[in-house]
XYZ file of C-alpha atoms in Angstrom:
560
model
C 101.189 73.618 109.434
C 97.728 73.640 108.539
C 95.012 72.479 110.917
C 91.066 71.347 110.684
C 88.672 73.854 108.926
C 85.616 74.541 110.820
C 82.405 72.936 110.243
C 81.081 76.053 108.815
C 84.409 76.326 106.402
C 83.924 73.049 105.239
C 79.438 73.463 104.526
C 80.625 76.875 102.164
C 83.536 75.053 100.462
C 81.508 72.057 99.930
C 78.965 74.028 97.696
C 81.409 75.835 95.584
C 82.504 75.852 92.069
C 85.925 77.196 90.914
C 88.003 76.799 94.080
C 91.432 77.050 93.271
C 93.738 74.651 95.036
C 97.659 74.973 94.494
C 100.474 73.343 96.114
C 102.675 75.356 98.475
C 106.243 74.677 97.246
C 108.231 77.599 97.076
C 105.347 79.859 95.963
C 104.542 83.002 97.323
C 102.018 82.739 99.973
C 99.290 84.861 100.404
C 96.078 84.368 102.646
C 93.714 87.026 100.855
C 90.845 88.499 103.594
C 88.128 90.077 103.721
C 87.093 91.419 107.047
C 83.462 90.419 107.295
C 81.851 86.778 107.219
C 81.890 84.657 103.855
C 78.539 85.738 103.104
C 79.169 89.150 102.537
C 82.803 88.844 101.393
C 81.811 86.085 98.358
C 79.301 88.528 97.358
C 81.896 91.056 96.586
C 83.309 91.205 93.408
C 86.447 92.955 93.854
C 87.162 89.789 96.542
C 86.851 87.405 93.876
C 88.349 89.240 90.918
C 92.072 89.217 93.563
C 91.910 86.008 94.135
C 91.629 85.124 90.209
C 94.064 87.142 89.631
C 96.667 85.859 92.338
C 95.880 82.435 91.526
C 96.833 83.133 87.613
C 99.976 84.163 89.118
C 102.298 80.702 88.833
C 104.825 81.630 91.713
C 101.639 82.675 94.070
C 99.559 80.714 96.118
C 96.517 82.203 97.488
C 93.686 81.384 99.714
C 91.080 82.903 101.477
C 90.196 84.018 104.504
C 86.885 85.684 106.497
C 86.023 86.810 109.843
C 84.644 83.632 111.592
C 81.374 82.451 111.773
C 79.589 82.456 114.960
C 79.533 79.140 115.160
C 82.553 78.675 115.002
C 83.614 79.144 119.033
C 85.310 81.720 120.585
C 88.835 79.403 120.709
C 88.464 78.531 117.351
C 92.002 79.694 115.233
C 90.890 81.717 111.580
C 92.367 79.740 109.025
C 91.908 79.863 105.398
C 89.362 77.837 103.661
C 91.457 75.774 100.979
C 93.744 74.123 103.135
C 92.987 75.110 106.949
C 96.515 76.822 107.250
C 96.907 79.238 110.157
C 97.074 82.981 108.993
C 100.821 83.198 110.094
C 101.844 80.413 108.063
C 101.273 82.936 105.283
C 103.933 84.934 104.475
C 101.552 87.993 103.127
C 98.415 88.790 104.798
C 96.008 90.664 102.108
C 93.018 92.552 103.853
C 90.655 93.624 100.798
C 88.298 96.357 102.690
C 85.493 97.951 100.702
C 83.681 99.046 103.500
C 85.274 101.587 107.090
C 83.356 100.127 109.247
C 84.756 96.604 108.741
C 88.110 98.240 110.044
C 86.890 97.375 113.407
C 86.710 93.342 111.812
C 90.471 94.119 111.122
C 91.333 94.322 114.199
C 89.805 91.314 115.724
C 91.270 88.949 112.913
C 94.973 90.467 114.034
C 94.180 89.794 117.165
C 93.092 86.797 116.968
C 96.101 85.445 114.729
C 98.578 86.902 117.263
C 99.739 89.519 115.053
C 100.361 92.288 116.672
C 97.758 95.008 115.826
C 100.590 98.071 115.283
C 102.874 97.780 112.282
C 106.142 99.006 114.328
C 105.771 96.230 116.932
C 106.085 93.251 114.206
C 109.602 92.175 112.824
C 110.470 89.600 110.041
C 109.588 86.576 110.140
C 105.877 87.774 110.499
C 103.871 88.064 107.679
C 103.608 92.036 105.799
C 100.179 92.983 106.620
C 98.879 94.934 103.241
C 95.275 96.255 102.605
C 93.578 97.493 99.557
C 90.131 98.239 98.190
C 88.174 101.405 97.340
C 88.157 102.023 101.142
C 91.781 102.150 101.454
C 92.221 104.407 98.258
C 90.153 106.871 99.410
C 91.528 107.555 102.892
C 93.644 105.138 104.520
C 94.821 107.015 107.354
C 92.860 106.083 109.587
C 94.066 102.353 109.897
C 97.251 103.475 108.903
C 99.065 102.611 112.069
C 97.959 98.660 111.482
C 99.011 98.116 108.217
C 102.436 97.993 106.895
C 102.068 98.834 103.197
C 98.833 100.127 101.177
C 98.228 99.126 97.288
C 96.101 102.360 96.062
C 93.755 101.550 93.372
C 92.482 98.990 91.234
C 94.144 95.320 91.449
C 94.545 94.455 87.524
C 97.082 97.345 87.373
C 98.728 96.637 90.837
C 98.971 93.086 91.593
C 101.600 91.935 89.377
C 104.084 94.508 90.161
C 103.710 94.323 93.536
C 104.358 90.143 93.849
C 107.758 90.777 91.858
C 108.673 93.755 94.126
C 107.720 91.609 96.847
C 109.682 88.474 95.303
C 113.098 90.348 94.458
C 113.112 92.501 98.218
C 111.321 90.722 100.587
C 111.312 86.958 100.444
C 114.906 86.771 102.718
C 114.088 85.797 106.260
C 116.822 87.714 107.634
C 115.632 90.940 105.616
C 114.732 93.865 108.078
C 111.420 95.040 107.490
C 112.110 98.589 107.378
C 114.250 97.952 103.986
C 111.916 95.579 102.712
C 109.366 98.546 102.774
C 111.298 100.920 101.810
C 112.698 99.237 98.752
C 109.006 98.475 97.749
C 108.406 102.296 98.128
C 110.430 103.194 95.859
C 110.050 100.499 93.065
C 105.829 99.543 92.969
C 103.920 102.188 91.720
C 100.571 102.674 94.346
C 102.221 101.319 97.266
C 101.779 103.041 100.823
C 104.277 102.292 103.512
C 102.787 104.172 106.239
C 105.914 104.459 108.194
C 107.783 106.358 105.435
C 105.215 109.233 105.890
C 104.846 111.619 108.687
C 102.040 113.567 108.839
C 102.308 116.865 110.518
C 99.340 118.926 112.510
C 98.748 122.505 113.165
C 97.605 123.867 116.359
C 94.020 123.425 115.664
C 94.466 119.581 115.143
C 94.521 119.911 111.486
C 96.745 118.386 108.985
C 99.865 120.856 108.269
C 101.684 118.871 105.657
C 102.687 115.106 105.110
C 106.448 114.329 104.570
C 108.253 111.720 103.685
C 110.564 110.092 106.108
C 112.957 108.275 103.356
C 113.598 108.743 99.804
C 110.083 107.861 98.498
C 107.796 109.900 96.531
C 105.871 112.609 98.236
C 102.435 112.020 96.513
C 100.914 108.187 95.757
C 99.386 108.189 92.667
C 96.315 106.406 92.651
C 96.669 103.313 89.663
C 93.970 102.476 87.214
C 93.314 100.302 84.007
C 93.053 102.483 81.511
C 91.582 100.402 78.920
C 89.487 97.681 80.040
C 88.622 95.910 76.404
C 90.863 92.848 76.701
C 90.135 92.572 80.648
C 87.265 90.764 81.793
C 86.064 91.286 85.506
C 83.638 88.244 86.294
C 82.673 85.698 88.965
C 85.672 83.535 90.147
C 83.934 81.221 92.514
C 80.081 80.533 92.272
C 77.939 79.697 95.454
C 75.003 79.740 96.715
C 76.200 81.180 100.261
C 76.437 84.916 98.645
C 73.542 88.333 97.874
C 73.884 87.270 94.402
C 73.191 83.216 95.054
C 74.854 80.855 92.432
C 74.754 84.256 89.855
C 77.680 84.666 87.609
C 78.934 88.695 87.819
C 79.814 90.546 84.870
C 81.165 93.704 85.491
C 80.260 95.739 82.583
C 81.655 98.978 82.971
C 83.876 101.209 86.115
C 83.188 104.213 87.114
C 80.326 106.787 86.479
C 80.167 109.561 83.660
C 76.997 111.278 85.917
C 79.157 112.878 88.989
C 76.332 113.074 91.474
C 78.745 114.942 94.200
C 78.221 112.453 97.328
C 79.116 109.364 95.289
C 82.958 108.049 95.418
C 82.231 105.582 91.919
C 81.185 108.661 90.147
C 85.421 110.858 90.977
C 87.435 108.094 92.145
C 87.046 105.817 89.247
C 87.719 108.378 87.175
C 87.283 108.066 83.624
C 83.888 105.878 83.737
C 84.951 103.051 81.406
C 82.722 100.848 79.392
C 84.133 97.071 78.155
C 83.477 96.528 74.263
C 80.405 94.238 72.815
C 82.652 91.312 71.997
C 84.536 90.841 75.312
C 81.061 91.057 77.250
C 79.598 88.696 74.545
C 82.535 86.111 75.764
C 81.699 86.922 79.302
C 77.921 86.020 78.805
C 78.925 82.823 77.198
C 80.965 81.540 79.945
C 78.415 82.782 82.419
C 75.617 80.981 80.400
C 77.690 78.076 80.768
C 78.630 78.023 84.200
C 75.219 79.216 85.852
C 71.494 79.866 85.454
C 71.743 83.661 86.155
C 73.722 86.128 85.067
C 74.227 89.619 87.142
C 75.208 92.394 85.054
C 77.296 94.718 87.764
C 78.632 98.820 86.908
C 77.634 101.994 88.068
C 76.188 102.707 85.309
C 74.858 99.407 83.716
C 71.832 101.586 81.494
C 74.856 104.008 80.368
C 76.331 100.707 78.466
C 75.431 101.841 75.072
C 74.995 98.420 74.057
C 72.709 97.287 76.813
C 70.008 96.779 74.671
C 71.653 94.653 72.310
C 72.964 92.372 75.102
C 69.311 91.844 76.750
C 67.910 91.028 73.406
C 70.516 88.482 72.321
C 70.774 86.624 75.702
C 67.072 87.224 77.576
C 66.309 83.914 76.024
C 69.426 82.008 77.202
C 69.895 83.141 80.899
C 67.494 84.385 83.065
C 69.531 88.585 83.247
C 69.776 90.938 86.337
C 71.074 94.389 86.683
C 72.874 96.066 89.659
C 70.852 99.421 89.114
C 68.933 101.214 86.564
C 69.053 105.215 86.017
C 64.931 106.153 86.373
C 65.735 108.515 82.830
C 67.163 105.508 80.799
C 64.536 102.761 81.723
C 64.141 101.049 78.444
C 61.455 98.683 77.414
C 63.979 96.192 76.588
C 65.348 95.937 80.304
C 61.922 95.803 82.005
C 61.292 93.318 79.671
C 64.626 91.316 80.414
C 64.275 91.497 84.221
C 60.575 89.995 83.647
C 61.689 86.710 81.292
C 64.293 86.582 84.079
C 61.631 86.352 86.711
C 62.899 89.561 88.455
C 60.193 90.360 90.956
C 61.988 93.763 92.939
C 63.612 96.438 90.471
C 65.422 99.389 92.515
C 65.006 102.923 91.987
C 67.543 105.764 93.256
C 66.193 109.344 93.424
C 67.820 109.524 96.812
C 66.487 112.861 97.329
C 62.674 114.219 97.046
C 62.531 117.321 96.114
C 63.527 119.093 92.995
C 66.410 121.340 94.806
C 67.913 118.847 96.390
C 68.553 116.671 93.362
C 70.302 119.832 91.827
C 72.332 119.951 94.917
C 73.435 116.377 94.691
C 73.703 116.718 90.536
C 71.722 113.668 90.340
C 70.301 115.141 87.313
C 66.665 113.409 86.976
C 63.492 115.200 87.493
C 60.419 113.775 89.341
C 58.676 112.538 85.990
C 61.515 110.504 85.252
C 61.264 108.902 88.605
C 57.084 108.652 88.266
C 57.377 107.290 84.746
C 60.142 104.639 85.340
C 58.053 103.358 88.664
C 55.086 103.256 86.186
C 56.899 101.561 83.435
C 58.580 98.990 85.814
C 55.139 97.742 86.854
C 53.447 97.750 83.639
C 56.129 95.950 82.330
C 55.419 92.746 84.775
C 57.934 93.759 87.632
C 55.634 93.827 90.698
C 58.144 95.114 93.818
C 60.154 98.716 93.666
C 62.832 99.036 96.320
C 63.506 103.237 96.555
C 67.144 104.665 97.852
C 66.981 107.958 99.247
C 69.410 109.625 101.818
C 68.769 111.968 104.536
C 71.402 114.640 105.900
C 72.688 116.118 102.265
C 74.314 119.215 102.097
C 71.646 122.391 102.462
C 68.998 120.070 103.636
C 65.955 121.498 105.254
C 62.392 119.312 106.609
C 60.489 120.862 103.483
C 63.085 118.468 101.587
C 62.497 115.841 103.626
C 58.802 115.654 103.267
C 59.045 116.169 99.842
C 60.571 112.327 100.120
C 57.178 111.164 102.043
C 55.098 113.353 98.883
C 57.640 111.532 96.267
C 56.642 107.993 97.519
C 52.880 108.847 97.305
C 52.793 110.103 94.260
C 55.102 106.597 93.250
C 52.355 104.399 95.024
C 49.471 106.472 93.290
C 51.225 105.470 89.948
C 52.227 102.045 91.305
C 48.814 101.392 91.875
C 47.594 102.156 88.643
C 49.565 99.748 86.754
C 49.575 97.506 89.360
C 45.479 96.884 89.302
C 45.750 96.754 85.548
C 47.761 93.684 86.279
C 45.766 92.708 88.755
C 48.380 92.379 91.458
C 49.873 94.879 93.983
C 53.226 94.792 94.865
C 55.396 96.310 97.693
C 56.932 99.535 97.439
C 59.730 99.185 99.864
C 61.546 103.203 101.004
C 65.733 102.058 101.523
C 66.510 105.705 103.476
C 70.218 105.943 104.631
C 72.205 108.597 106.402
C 74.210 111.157 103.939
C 78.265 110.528 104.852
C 80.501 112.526 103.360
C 83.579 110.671 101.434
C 86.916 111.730 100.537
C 88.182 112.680 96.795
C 83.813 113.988 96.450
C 82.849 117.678 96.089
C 81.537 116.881 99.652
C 84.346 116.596 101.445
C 84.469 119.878 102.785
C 80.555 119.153 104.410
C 79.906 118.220 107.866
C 77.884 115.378 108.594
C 73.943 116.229 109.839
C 73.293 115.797 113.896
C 72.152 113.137 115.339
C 69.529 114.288 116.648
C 68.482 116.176 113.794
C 68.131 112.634 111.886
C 66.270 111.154 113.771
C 63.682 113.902 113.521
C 63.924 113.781 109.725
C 63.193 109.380 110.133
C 60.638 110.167 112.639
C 59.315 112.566 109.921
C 59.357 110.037 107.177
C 57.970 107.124 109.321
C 55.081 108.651 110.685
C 54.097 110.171 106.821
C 53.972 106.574 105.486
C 52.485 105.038 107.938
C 49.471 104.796 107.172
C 50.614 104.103 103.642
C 49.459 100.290 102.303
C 51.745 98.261 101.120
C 55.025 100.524 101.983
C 57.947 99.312 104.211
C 60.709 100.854 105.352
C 64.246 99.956 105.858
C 65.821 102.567 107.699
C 69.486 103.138 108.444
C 71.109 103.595 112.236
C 72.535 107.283 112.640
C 74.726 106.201 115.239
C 76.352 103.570 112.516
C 76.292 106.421 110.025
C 78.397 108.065 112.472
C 80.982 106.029 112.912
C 81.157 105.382 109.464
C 82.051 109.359 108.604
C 84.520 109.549 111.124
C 86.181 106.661 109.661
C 85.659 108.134 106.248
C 87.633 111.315 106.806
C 89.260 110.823 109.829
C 93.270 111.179 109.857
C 96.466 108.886 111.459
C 95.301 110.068 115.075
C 92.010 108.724 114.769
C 93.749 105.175 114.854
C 93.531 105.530 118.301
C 89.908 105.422 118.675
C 89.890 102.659 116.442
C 92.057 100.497 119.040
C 89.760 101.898 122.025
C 86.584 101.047 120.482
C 88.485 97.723 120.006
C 89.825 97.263 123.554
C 85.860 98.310 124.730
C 84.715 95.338 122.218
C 82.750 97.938 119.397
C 81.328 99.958 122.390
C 80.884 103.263 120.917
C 79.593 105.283 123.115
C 81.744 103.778 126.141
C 85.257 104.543 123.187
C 83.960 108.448 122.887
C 83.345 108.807 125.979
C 87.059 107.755 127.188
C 88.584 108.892 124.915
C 90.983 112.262 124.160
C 90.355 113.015 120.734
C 86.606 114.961 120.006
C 84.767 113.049 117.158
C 82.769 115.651 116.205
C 85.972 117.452 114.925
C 86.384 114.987 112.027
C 82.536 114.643 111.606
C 80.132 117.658 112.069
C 83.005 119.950 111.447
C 82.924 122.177 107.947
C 86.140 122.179 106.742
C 87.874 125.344 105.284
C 88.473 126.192 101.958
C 91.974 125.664 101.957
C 92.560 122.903 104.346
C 95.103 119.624 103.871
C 93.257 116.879 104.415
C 94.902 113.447 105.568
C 94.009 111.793 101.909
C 95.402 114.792 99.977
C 98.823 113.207 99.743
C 97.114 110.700 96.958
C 96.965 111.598 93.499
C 93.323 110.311 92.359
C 93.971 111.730 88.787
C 91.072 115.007 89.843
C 92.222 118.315 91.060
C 91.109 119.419 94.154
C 90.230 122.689 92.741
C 87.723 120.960 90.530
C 85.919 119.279 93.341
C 85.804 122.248 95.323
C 84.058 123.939 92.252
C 81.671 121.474 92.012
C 81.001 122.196 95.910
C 80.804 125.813 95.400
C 77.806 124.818 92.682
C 76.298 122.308 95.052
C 76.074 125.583 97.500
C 74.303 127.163 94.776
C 72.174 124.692 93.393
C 74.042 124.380 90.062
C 74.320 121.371 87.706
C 77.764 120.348 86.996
């Protein structure tokens, strides 16, 4: 039965272009969610690019779901947005999670549907409770108790096998939800069903082994596209409620050839794959033709190697935007596009300051690249340069850390420069975030910095650029950061902070304090050479032994 979206339901749906409305019938119903409000989960691209393809799917009907708006009232049911249907009228319930500390979000939206939050306390007929997202393919252990199946990797490659697994075994009411899982085990390559694996500790409270508790494989091999030239990733649903306002996304390539050792896009999404002229030449046209601006979206948009040739041929027709520019490949022809485009803030990554620590990273750009593409960007017309830089990296020391405060001088001497040729200074605005350490990166062995120690390093930072015109800061919360790396690496048992930090309503502090399990052991603990880690039962498609090289030359301040 469905029932009356909320008033802040119907003010996004009202604004939007491509909603996709199907009847129910006999279709396969799926309520896709995204564990954060609309805002943030419209603006993901991954989001959109399920719920295209689920929608292409004839037998599936899906609609979409977000954590509620604050408006909407603490009695207030979550219901999807096409039709108002409660999230148990669904028979699948999708959670698409890009982001560990939205497992907390998780929670809240089970709870609040009546599902119950542990996968071995729900029987048929409740809806199978599946995640996926890079979050999930990188270490889902740690919500691994909630869920009842996993889908590891990307969604072109797993979606349609998984619906006709899902249609053949799982569809009978009377079906026991053990054998449902079990059967889609064994039959839909990338599917998790964490209650066919037991993971088993050592004394120490780490990870011993993982084994399989039925006949399903012993590793999950991670699934991928492996040729992206006939598939186009774009914008399903324009609005203006999103980062990327009324913008139509074109993702132009996956993955990263540079392999800058805390970054998941550069291993995980393994090999970096770029789509061919023509199919990107039929995704500007739609985009042309369905808004004013077009969002070009990769980890490595200036690695595209026919970037140029795409600015040239559509700067006139749309105004052109780019997720991120590399400071060594900034081209005349891209300033120049983000300027017809009316681009007034370009961003800049050299996320550390010194020399050393860019080796350590592998970032592989020196300081004059970063100088001359801050100088270029403002010369070229763009006024505003946003700067990422992390603090906490592997080796670190406060001589690093100032050399970020030197680094953003020397960026504002040559801002300033260009910028009075122009006659107009802009902002220079330092993004500074907290170094986390990921699974399937050379850095997963590394223990995240103190606390404490941070905030020295922000205090550091602040107080050098203080008296600094024209300089803001945006400055990221180390306690956040925290939580964030024990989520990251954290293994099964680490579920049960998750449901105490939910039971204390996101109270940190009040959850660590309570509870049994030490956090620090899965955060600001070094791992050993040779340790099983919860995530190693994946198969990303990279050998361990190759990351832990590349760790070894971080150590030593090697390039790859």
């Amino acid at each position: 039965m469905g029932t009356k979206n909320s008033r802040a339901d119907k003010r996004f749906i009202e604004k939007e272009t491509g909603t996709v409305r199907k009847q129910w019938r006999d279709r396969i119903s799926l309520a896709l969610i995204y564990p954060n409000r609309y805002f943030v989960g419209m603006s993901n691209l991954g989001f959109q690019t399920v719920y295209r393809l689920l929608n292409s799917m004839d037998n599936v009907v899906c609609e979409r779901v977000f954590l509620p708006e604050p408006d909407a009232g603490p009695s207030r049911p979550i219901v999807s947005v096409e039709s108002g249907r409660l999230v148990t009228d669904f028979e699948i319930i999708a959670f698409s999670i890009s982001f560990e500390n939205d497992y907390s979000n998780l929670l809240s939206i089970l709870e609040k549907t009546g599902i119950p939050l542990l996968a071995d306390q729900r029987e048929t007929p409740l809806p199978l409770v599946v995640a996926g997202g890079v979050a999930c393919f990188l270490n889902p252990e740690p919500i691994a108790p909630f869920i009842d199946c996993f889908l590891l990797g990307e969604a072109e490659a797993l979606l349609s096998e998984f619906i006709a697994g899902y249609d053949e075994n799982c569809r009978d009411v009377d079906a026991p939800r053990g054998k449902c899982l079990e059967k889609l085990a064994r039959g839909v390559s990338g599917l998790y069903a964490p209650s066919l694996y037991l993971p088993c500790y050592n004394s120490d409270g780490t990870v011993r082994d993982f084994e399989p508790a039925a006949d399903v494989p012993e590793k999950i091999r991670r699934i991928y596209v492996r040729d992206l030239s006939t598939i186009s990733t774009c914008s399903a649903v324009l609005t203006p409620d999103t980062t990327f306002a009324d913008t139509y996304l074109i993702e132009v390539s996956r993955g990263c050839p540079h392999g800058c050792r805390f970054c998941t896009a550069g291993f995980v999404y393994r090999p970096p794959r770029f789509r061919p002229l023509d199919l990107l030449e039929k995704c500007m046209a739609r985009g042309i033709a369905a808004a004013d601006k077009i969002g070009l979206v990769g980890a490595a948009v200036s690695d595209l190697p026919w970037i140029r040739q795409l600015c040239t041929t559509y700067a006139g027709q749309s105004r052109i935007s780019f997720s991120s520019l590399r400071a060594d490949a900034m081209a005349p022809e891209l300033v120049a596009t983000l300027r017809q485009s009316g681009v007034k803030t370009a961003t800049i990554a050299p996320e550390a300051g010194s020399e050393r620590m860019r080796r350590v990273i592998n970032k592989g750009i020196t300081e004059d690249d970063i100088l001359n593409a801050a100088e270029v960007l403002v010369a070229g017309g763009i006024p505003n340069i946003k700067l990422y830089f992390m603090i906490g990296l592997p080796t670190e020391t406060m001589e690093d850390v100032q050399a970020i405060v030197t680094l953003c001088k020397q960026i504002k001497g040559r801002f300033l420069q260009s910028s009075r040729i122009r006659r107009h200074i802009g902002e220079l605005t330092l993004s500074l975030n907290c170094f986390v350490p990921k699974a399937v990166t050379p850095f997963q062995w590394a223990p995240m910095d103190d606390i404490g120690a941070l905030n020295k390093k922000i205090k550091l930072i602040k107080n050098g650029l203080r008296r600094v015109a024209n300089v803001r800061t945006n400055i990221d919360v180390p306690r956040r950061a925290y939580v964030q790396a024990l989520l990251s690496r954290g293994d099964r048992k680490v579920a049960e902070i998750l449901l105490a930090a939910h039971g204390y309503h996101g109270n940190w502090p009040q959850t660590f304090k309570a509870s049994s399990l030490d956090a620090d052991f899965y955060v600001r603990r070094r791992r050993a050479a040779d340790e099983v880690f919860p995530w190693d039962f994946i198969d990303c498609g990279i050998k361990k032994s190759f990351l832990k090289k590349e760790y070894t030359r971080a150590l030593q301040e090697r390039p790859s």
